[in-house]
PDB file of C-alpha atoms in Angstrom:
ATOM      1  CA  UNK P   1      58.413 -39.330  85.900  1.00  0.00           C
ATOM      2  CA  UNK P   2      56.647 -40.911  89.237  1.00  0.00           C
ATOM      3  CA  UNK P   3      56.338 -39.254  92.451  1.00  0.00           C
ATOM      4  CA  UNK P   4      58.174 -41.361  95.723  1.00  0.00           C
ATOM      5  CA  UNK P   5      55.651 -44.002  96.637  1.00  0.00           C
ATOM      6  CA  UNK P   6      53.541 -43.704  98.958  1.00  0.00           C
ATOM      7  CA  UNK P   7      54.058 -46.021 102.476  1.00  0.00           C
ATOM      8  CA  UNK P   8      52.504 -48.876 102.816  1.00  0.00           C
ATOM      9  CA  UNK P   9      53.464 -49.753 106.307  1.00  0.00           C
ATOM     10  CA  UNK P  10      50.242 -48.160 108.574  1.00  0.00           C
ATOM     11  CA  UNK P  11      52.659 -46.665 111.022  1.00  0.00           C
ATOM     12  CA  UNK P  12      54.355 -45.312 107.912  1.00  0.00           C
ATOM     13  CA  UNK P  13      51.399 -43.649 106.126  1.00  0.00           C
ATOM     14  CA  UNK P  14      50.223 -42.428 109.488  1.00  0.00           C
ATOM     15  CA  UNK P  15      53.239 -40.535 110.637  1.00  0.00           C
ATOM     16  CA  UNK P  16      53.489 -39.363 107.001  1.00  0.00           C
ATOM     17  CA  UNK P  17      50.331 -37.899 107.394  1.00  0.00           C
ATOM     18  CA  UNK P  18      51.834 -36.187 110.461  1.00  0.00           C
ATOM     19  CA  UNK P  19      54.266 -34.525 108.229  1.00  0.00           C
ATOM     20  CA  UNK P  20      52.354 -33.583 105.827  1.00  0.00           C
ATOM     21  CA  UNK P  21      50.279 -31.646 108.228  1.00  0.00           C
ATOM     22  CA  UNK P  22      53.244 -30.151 109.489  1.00  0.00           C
ATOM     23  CA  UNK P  23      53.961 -28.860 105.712  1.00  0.00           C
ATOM     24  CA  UNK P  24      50.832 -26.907 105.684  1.00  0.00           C
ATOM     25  CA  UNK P  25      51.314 -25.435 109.224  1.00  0.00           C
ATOM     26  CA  UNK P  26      54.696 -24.345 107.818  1.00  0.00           C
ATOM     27  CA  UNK P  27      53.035 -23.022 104.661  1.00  0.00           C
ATOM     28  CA  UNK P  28      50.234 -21.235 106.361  1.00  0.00           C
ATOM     29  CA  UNK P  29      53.125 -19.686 109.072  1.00  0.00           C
ATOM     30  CA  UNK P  30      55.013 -18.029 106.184  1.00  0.00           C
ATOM     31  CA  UNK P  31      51.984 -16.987 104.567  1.00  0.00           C
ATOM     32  CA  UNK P  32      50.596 -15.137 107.905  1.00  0.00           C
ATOM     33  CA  UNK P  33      54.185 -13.559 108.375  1.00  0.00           C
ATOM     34  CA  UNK P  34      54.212 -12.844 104.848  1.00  0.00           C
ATOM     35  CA  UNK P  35      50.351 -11.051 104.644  1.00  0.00           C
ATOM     36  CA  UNK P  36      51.515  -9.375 107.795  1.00  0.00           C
ATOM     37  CA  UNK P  37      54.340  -7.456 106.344  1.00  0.00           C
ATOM     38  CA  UNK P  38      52.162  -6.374 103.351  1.00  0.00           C
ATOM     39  CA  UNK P  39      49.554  -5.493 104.927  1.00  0.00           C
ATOM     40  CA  UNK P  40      51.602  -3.450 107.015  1.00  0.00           C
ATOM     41  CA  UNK P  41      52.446   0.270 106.443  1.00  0.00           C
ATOM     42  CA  UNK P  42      56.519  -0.087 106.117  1.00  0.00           C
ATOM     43  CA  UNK P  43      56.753   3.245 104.709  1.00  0.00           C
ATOM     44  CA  UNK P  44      55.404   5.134 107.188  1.00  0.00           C
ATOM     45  CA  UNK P  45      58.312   4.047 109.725  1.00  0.00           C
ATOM     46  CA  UNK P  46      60.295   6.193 107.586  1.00  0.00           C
ATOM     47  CA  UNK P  47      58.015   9.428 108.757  1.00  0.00           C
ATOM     48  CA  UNK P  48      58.855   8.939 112.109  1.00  0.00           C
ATOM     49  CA  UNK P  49      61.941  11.215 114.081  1.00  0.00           C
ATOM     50  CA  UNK P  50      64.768   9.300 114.738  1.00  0.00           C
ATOM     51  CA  UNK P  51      66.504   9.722 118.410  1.00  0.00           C
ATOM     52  CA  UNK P  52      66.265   8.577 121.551  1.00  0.00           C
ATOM     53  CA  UNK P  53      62.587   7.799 123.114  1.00  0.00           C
ATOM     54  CA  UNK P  54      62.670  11.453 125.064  1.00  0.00           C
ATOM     55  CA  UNK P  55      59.345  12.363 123.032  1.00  0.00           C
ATOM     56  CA  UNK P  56      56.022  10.439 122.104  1.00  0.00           C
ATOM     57  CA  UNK P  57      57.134  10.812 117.962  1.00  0.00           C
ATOM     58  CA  UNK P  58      60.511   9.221 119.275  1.00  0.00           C
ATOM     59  CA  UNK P  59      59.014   6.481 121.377  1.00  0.00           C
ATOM     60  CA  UNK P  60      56.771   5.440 118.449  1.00  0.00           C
ATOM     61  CA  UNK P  61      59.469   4.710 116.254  1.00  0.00           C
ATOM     62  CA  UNK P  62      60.971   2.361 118.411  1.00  0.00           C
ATOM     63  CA  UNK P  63      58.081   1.127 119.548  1.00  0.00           C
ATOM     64  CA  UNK P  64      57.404   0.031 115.769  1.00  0.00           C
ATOM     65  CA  UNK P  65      60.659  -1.476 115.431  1.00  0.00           C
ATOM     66  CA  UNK P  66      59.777  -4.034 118.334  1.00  0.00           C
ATOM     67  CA  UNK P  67      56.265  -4.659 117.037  1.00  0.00           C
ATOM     68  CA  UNK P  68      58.158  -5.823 113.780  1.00  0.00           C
ATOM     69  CA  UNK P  69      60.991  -7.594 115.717  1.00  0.00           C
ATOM     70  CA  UNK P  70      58.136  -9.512 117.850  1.00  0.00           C
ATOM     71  CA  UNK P  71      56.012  -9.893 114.942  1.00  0.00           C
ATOM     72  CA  UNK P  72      58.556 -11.470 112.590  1.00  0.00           C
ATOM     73  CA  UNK P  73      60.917 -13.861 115.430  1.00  0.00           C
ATOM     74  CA  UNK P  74      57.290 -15.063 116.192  1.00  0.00           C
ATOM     75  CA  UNK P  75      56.614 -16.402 112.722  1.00  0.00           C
ATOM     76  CA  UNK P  76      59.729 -17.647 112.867  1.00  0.00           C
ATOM     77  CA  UNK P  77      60.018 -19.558 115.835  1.00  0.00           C
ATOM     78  CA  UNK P  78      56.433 -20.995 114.232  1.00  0.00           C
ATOM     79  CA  UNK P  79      58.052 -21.826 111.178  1.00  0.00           C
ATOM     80  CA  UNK P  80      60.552 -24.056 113.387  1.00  0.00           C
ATOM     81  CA  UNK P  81      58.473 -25.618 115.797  1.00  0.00           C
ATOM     82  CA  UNK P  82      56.384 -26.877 112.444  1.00  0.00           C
ATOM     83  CA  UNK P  83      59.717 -27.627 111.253  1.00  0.00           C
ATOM     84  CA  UNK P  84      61.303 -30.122 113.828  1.00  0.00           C
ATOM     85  CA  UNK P  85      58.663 -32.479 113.268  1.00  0.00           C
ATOM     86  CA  UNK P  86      59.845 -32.778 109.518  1.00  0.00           C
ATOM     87  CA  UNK P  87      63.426 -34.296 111.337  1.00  0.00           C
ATOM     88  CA  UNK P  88      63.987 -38.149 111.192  1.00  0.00           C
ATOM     89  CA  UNK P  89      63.104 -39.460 114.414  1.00  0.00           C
ATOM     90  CA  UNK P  90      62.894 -43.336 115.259  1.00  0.00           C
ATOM     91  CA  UNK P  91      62.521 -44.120 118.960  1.00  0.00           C
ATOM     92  CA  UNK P  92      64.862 -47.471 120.296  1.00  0.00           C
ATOM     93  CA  UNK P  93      63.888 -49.914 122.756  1.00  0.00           C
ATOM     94  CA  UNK P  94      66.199 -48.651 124.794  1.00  0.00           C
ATOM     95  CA  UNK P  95      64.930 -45.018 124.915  1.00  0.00           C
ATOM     96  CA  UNK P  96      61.628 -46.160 125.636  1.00  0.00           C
ATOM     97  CA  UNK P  97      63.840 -47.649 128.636  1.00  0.00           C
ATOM     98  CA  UNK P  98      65.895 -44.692 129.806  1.00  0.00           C
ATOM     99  CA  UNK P  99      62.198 -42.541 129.338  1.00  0.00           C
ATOM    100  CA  UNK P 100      60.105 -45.336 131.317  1.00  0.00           C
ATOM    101  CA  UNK P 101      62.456 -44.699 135.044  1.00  0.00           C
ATOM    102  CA  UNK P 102      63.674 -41.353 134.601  1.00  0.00           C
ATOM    103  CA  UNK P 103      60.621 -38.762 134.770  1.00  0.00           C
ATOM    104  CA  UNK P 104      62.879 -35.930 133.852  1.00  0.00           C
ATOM    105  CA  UNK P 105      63.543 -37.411 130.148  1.00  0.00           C
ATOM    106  CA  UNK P 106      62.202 -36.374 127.133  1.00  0.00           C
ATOM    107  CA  UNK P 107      60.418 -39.157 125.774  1.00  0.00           C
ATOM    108  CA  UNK P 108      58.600 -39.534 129.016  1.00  0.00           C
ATOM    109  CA  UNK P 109      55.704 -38.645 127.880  1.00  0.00           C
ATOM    110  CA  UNK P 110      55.564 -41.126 125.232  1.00  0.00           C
ATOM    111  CA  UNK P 111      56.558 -44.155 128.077  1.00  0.00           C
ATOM    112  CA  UNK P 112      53.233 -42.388 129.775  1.00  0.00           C
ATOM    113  CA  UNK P 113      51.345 -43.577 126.905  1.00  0.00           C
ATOM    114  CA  UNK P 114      52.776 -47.117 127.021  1.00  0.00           C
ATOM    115  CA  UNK P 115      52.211 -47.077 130.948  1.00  0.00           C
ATOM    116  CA  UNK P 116      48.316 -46.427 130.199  1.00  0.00           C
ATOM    117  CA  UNK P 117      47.795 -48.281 127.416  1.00  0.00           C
ATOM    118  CA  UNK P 118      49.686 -51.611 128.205  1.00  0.00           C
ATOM    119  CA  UNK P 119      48.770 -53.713 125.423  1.00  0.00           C
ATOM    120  CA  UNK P 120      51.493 -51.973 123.136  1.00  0.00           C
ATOM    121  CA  UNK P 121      54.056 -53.808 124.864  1.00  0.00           C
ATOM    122  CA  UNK P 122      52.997 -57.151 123.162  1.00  0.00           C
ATOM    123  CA  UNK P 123      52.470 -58.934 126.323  1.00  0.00           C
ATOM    124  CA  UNK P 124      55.085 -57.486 128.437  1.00  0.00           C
ATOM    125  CA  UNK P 125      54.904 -55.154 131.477  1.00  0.00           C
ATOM    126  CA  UNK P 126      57.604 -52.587 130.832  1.00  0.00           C
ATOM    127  CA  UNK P 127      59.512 -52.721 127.933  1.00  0.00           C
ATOM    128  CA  UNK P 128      62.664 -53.226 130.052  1.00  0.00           C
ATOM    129  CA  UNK P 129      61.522 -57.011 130.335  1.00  0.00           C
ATOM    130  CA  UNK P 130      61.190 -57.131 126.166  1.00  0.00           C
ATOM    131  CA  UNK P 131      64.860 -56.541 126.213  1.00  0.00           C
ATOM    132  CA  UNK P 132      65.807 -58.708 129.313  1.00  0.00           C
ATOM    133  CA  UNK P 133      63.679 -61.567 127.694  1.00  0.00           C
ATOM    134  CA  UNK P 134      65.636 -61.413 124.299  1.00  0.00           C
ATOM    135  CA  UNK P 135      69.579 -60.954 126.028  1.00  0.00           C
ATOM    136  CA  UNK P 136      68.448 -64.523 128.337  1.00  0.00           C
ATOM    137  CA  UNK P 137      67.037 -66.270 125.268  1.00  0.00           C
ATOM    138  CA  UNK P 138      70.017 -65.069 122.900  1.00  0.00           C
ATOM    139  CA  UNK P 139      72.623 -66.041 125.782  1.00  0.00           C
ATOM    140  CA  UNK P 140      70.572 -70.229 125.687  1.00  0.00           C
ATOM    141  CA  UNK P 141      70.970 -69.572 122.196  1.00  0.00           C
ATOM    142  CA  UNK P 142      74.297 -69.586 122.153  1.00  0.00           C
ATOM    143  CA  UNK P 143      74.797 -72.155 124.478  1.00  0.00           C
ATOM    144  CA  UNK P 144      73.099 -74.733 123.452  1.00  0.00           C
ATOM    145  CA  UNK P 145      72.035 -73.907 119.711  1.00  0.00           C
ATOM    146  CA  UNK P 146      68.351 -74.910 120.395  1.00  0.00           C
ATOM    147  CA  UNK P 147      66.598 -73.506 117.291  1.00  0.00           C
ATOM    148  CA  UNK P 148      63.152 -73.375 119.333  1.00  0.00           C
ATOM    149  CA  UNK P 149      65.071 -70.282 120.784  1.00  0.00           C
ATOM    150  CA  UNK P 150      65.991 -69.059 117.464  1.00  0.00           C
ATOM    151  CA  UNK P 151      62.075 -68.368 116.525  1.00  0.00           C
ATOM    152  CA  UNK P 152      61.749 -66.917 119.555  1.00  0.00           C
ATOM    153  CA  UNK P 153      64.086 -64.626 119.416  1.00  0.00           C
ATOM    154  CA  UNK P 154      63.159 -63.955 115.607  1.00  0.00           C
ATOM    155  CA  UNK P 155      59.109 -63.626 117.649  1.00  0.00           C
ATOM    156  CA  UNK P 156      60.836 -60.906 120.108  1.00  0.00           C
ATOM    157  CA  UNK P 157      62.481 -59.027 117.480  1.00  0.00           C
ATOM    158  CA  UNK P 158      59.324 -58.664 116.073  1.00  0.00           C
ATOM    159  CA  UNK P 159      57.675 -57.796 119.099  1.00  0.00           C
ATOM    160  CA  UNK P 160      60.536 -54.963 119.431  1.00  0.00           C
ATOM    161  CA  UNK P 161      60.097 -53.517 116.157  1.00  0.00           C
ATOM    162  CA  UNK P 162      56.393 -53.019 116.976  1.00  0.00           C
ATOM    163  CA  UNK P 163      56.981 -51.322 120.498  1.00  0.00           C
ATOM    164  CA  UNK P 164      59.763 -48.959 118.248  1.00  0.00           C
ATOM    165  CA  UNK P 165      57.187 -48.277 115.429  1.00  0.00           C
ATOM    166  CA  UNK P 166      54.438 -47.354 118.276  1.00  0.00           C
ATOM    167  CA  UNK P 167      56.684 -45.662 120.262  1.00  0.00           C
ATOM    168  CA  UNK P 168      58.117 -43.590 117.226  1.00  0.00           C
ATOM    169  CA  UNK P 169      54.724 -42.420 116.247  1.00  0.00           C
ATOM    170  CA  UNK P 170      53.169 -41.783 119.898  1.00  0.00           C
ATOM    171  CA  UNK P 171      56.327 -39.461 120.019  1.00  0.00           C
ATOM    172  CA  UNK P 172      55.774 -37.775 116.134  1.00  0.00           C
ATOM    173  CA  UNK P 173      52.056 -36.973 117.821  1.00  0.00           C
ATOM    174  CA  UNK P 174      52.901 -35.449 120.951  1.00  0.00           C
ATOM    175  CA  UNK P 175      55.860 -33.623 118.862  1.00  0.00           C
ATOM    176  CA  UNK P 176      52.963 -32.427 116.456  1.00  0.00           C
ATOM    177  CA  UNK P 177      50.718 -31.552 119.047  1.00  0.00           C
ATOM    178  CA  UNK P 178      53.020 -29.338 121.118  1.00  0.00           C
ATOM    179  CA  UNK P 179      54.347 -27.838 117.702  1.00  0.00           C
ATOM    180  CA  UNK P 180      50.734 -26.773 117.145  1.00  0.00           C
ATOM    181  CA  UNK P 181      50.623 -25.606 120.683  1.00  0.00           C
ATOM    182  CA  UNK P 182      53.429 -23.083 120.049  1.00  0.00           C
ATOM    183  CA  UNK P 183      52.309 -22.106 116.584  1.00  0.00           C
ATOM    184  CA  UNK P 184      49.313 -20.939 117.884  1.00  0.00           C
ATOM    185  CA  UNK P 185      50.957 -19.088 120.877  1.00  0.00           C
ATOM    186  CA  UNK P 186      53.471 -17.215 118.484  1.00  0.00           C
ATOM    187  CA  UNK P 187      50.945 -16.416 115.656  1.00  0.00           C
ATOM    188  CA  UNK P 188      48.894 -14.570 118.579  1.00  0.00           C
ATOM    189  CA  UNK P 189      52.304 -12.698 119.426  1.00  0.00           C
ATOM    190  CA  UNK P 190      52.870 -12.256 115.801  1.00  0.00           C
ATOM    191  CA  UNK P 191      49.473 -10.541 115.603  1.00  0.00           C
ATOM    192  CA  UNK P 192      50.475  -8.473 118.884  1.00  0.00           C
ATOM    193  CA  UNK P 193      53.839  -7.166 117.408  1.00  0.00           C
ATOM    194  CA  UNK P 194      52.675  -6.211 114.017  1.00  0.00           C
ATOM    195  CA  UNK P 195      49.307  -4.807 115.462  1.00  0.00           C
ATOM    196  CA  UNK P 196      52.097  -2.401 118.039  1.00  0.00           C
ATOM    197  CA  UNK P 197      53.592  -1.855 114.799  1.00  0.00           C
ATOM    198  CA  UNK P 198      50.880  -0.348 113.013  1.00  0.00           C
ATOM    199  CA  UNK P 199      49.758   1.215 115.643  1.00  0.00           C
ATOM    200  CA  UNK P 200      53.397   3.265 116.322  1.00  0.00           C
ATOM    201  CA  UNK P 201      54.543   3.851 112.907  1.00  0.00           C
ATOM    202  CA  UNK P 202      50.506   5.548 111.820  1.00  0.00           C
ATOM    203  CA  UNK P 203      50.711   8.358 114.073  1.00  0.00           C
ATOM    204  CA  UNK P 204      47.501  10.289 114.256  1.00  0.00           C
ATOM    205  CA  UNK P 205      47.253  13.470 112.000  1.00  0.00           C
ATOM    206  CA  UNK P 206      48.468  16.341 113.882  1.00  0.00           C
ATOM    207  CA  UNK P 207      45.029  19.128 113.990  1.00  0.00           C
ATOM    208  CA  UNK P 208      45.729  22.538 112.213  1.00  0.00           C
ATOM    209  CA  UNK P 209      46.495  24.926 114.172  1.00  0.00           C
ATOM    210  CA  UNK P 210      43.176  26.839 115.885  1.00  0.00           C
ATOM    211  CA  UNK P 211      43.024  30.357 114.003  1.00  0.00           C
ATOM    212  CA  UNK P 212      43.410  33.242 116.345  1.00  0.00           C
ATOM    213  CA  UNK P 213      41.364  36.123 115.054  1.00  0.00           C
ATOM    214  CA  UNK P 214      40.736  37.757 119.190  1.00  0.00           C
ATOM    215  CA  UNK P 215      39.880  41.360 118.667  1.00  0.00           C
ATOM    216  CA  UNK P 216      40.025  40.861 114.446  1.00  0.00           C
ATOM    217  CA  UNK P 217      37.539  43.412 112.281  1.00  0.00           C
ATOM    218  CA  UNK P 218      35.393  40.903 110.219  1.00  0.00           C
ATOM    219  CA  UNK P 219      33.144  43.805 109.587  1.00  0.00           C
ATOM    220  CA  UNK P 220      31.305  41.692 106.056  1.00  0.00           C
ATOM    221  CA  UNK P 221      33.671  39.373 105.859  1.00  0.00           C
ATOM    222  CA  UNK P 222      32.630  36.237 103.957  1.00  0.00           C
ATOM    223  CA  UNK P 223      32.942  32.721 106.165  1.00  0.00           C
ATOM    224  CA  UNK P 224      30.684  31.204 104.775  1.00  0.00           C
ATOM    225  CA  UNK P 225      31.510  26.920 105.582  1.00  0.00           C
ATOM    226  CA  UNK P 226      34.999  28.179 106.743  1.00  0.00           C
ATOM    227  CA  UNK P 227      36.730  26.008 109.402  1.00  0.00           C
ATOM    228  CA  UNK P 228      36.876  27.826 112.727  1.00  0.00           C
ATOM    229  CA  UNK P 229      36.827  25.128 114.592  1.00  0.00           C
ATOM    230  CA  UNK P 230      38.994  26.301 118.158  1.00  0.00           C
ATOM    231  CA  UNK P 231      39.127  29.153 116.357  1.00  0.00           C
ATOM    232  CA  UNK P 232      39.815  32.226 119.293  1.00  0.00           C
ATOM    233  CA  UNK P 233      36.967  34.786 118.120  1.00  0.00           C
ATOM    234  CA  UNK P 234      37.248  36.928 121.865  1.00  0.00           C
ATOM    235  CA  UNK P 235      36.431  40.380 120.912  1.00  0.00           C
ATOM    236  CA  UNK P 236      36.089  40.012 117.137  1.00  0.00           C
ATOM    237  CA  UNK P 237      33.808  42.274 115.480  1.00  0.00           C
ATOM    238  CA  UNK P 238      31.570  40.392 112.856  1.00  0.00           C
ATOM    239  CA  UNK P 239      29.586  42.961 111.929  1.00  0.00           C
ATOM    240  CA  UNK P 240      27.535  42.118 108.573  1.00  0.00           C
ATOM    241  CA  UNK P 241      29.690  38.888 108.847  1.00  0.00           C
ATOM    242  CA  UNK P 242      28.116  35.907 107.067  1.00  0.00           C
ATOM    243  CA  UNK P 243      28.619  32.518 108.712  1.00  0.00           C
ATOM    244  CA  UNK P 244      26.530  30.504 107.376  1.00  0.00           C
ATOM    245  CA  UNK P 245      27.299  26.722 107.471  1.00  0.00           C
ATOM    246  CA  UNK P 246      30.736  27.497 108.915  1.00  0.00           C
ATOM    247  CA  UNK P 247      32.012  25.166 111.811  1.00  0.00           C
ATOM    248  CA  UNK P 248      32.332  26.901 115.114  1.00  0.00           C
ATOM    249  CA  UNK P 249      32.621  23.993 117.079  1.00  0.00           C
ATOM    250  CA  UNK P 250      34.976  24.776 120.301  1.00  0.00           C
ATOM    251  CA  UNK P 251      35.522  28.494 118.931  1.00  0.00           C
ATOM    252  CA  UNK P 252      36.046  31.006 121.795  1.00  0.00           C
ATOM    253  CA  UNK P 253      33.952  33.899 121.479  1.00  0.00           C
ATOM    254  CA  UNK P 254      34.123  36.032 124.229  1.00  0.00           C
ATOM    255  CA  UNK P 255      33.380  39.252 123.877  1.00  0.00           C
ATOM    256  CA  UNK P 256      31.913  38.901 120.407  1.00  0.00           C
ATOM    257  CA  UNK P 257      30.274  41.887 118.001  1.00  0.00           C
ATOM    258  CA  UNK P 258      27.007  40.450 116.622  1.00  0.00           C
ATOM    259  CA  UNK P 259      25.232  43.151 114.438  1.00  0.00           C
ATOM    260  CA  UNK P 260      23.406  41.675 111.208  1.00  0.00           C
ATOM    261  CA  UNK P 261      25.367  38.709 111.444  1.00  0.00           C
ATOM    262  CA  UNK P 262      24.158  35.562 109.267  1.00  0.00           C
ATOM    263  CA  UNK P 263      24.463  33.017 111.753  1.00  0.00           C
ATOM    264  CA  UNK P 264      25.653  29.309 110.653  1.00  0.00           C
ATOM    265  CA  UNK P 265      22.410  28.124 111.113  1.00  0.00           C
ATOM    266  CA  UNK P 266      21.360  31.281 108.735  1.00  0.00           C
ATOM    267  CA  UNK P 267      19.658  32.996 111.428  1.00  0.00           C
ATOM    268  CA  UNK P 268      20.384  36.898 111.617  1.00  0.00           C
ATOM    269  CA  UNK P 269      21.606  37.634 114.940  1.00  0.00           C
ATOM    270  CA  UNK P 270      19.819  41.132 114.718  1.00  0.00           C
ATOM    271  CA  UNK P 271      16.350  38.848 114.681  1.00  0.00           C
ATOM    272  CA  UNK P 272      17.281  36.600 117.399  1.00  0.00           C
ATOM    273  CA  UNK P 273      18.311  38.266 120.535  1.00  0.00           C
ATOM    274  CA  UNK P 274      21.378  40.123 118.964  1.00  0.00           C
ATOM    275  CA  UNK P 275      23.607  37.201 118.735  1.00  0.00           C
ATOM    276  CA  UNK P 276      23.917  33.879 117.334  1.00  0.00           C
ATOM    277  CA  UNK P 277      24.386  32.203 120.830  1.00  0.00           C
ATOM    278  CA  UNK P 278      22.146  28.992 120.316  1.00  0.00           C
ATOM    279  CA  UNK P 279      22.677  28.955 116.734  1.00  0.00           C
ATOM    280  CA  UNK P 280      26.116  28.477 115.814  1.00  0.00           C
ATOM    281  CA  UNK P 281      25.629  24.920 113.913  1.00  0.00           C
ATOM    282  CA  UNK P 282      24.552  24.594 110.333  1.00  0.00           C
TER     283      UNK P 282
END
C-alpha cells in the first residue's frame, strides 16, 4: 500500500515542506514538555505542607504548582501555534484586496510582500486592477461574444491563480515564522515554570539540630570524628576528652575545660598552651 503522492505543483511541495516543518516543531514541543515532567521531581510536591502561603514550606508548594501550570500551558500554547499552520489556508484575490487598503487586516503583511516585490502581480499594480481588468473584459464578453476576450479572460484567470498560489504561501511563511517566534518564547517560559518548580517542591534539607552539651562532664569521653558542628560546648569539661578528627566547626566553646585533651588535629592541649584553640580542625 502507497503513501499520498507527493505534490508536484512547486507552490505545493514548498508549502508542504512548511508543514512538515511544522510536524517536527510539534513533535519536538511535546517531547520538551514531556522530558520536562520526567525529569521533574513530582513526588516531592507531595512532601510539601498544604495551607495557605503564611510560611516559606507553604509558599513553596504553591509556588510549585504555578511552575507546573506555567511550564505545561507553555508547551501547550507551543503545541498550537505549531499547530495552526497544519489548518487549510488558501488566500483569494479578494483578500489580498481587503489586506492591500486596510492596514489593520490580517493578511497585511502578506499584501506588504506583494507591495515590495511587484512582479508577483503578473504585470499589474495592485491586485485590485487584476480583478477590475477581468469584471470589464467578462462584461465585453458578454456583450459582444468576441472570443479574443475569452483567452483573455482564460490569460487573467491564470494570472489570478498565480497571485492566490503566491499569496497563499507568502502567508503559510509568515504564519510559520511567527509560530516559531512563539514556540521559542513559550519553551523559554516552559523552562522558567518547571525550573520554579523544581526549585519549590526540593526544599533544602533542614540541618540537625546543634547539640547543646553547655556545662556537660565529658571527663574521657570518646568524640572521636563526632559531628559537633554548632555544637554549644560553653563550660563543658573535656577533661581526658579525645577529639580527634571531630568537626567543631561553629561550636561555641566558651568557658571550656582543656586538661589532656586530644585535640582534632591530635594535638594534646596540655602540650600546646592548655587548650586546643588554633587546633580544632582535623
Amino acid at each position: 500500500m502507497t503513501g499520498p503522492a507527493e505534490p508536484t505543483d512547486p507552490f505545493d511541495q514548498a508549502n508542504q515542506r512548511i508543514r512538515d516543518a511544522a510536524k517536527w516543531l510539534i513533535a519536538s514541543a511535546a517531547g520538551v514538555g514531556a522530558a520536562l515532567i520526567a525529569g521533574s521531581q513530582l513526588s516531592n510536591i507531595g512532601l510539601l505542607p498544604f495551607g495557605w502561603p503564611t510560611s516559606v514550606a507553604t509558599a513553596r508548594l504553591w509556588l510549585a504548582v504555578l511552575g507546573a501550570a506555567l511550564g505545561l500551558a507553555a508547551v501547550v500554547y507551543a503545541i498550537w501555534a505549531a499547530v495552526r499552520i497544519l489548518l487549510p489556508r488558501y488566500v483569494l484575490i479578494a483578500d489580498l484586496v481587503s489586506a492591500w487598503s486596510d492596514h489593520g487586516h490580517a493578511l497585511r503583511p502578506v499584501a506588504t510582500f506583494f507591495v515590495k516585490h511587484p512582479k508577483y502581480l503578473q504585470g499589474f499594480e495592485t491586485p485590485g486592477e487584476v480583478v477590475e481588468r477581468r469584471s470589464t473584459t467578462v462584461a465585453a464578453y458578454e456583450r459582444t461574444g468576441d472570443t479574443a476576450l475569452e483567452t483573455e479572460i482564460r490569460d487573467l484567470d491564470a494570472r489570478i491563480v498565480a497571485i492566490e498560489d503566491m499569496a497563499t504561501h507568502e502567508a503559510l511563511g509568515q504564519e510559520f515564522r511567527t509560530a516559531l517566534r512563539r514556540m521559542v518564547a513559550a519553551v523559554s517560559v516552559a523552562a522558567l515554570g518547571i525550573v520554579l518548580f523544581a526549585w519549590a517542591s526540593n526544599p533544602p534539607p533542614t540541618p540537625a539540630p546543634a547539640a547543646d552539651l553547655r556545662n556537660a562532664r565529658l571527663t574521657g569521653a570518646f568524640l572521636r570524628d563526632a559531628d559537633l558542628r554548632n555544637a554549644r560546648l560553653d563550660g563543658a569539661d573535656l577533661t581526658g576528652a579525645d577529639l580527634t578528627g571531630a568537626d567543631l566547626t561553629g561550636a561555641s566553646m566558651t568557658g571550656v575545660v582543656w586538661s589532656r585533651t586530644t585535640c582534632p588535629d591530635g594535638a594534646l592541649s596540655d602540650e600546646v598552651g592548655g587548650t586546643c584553640a588554633g587546633h580544632l580542625r582535623p
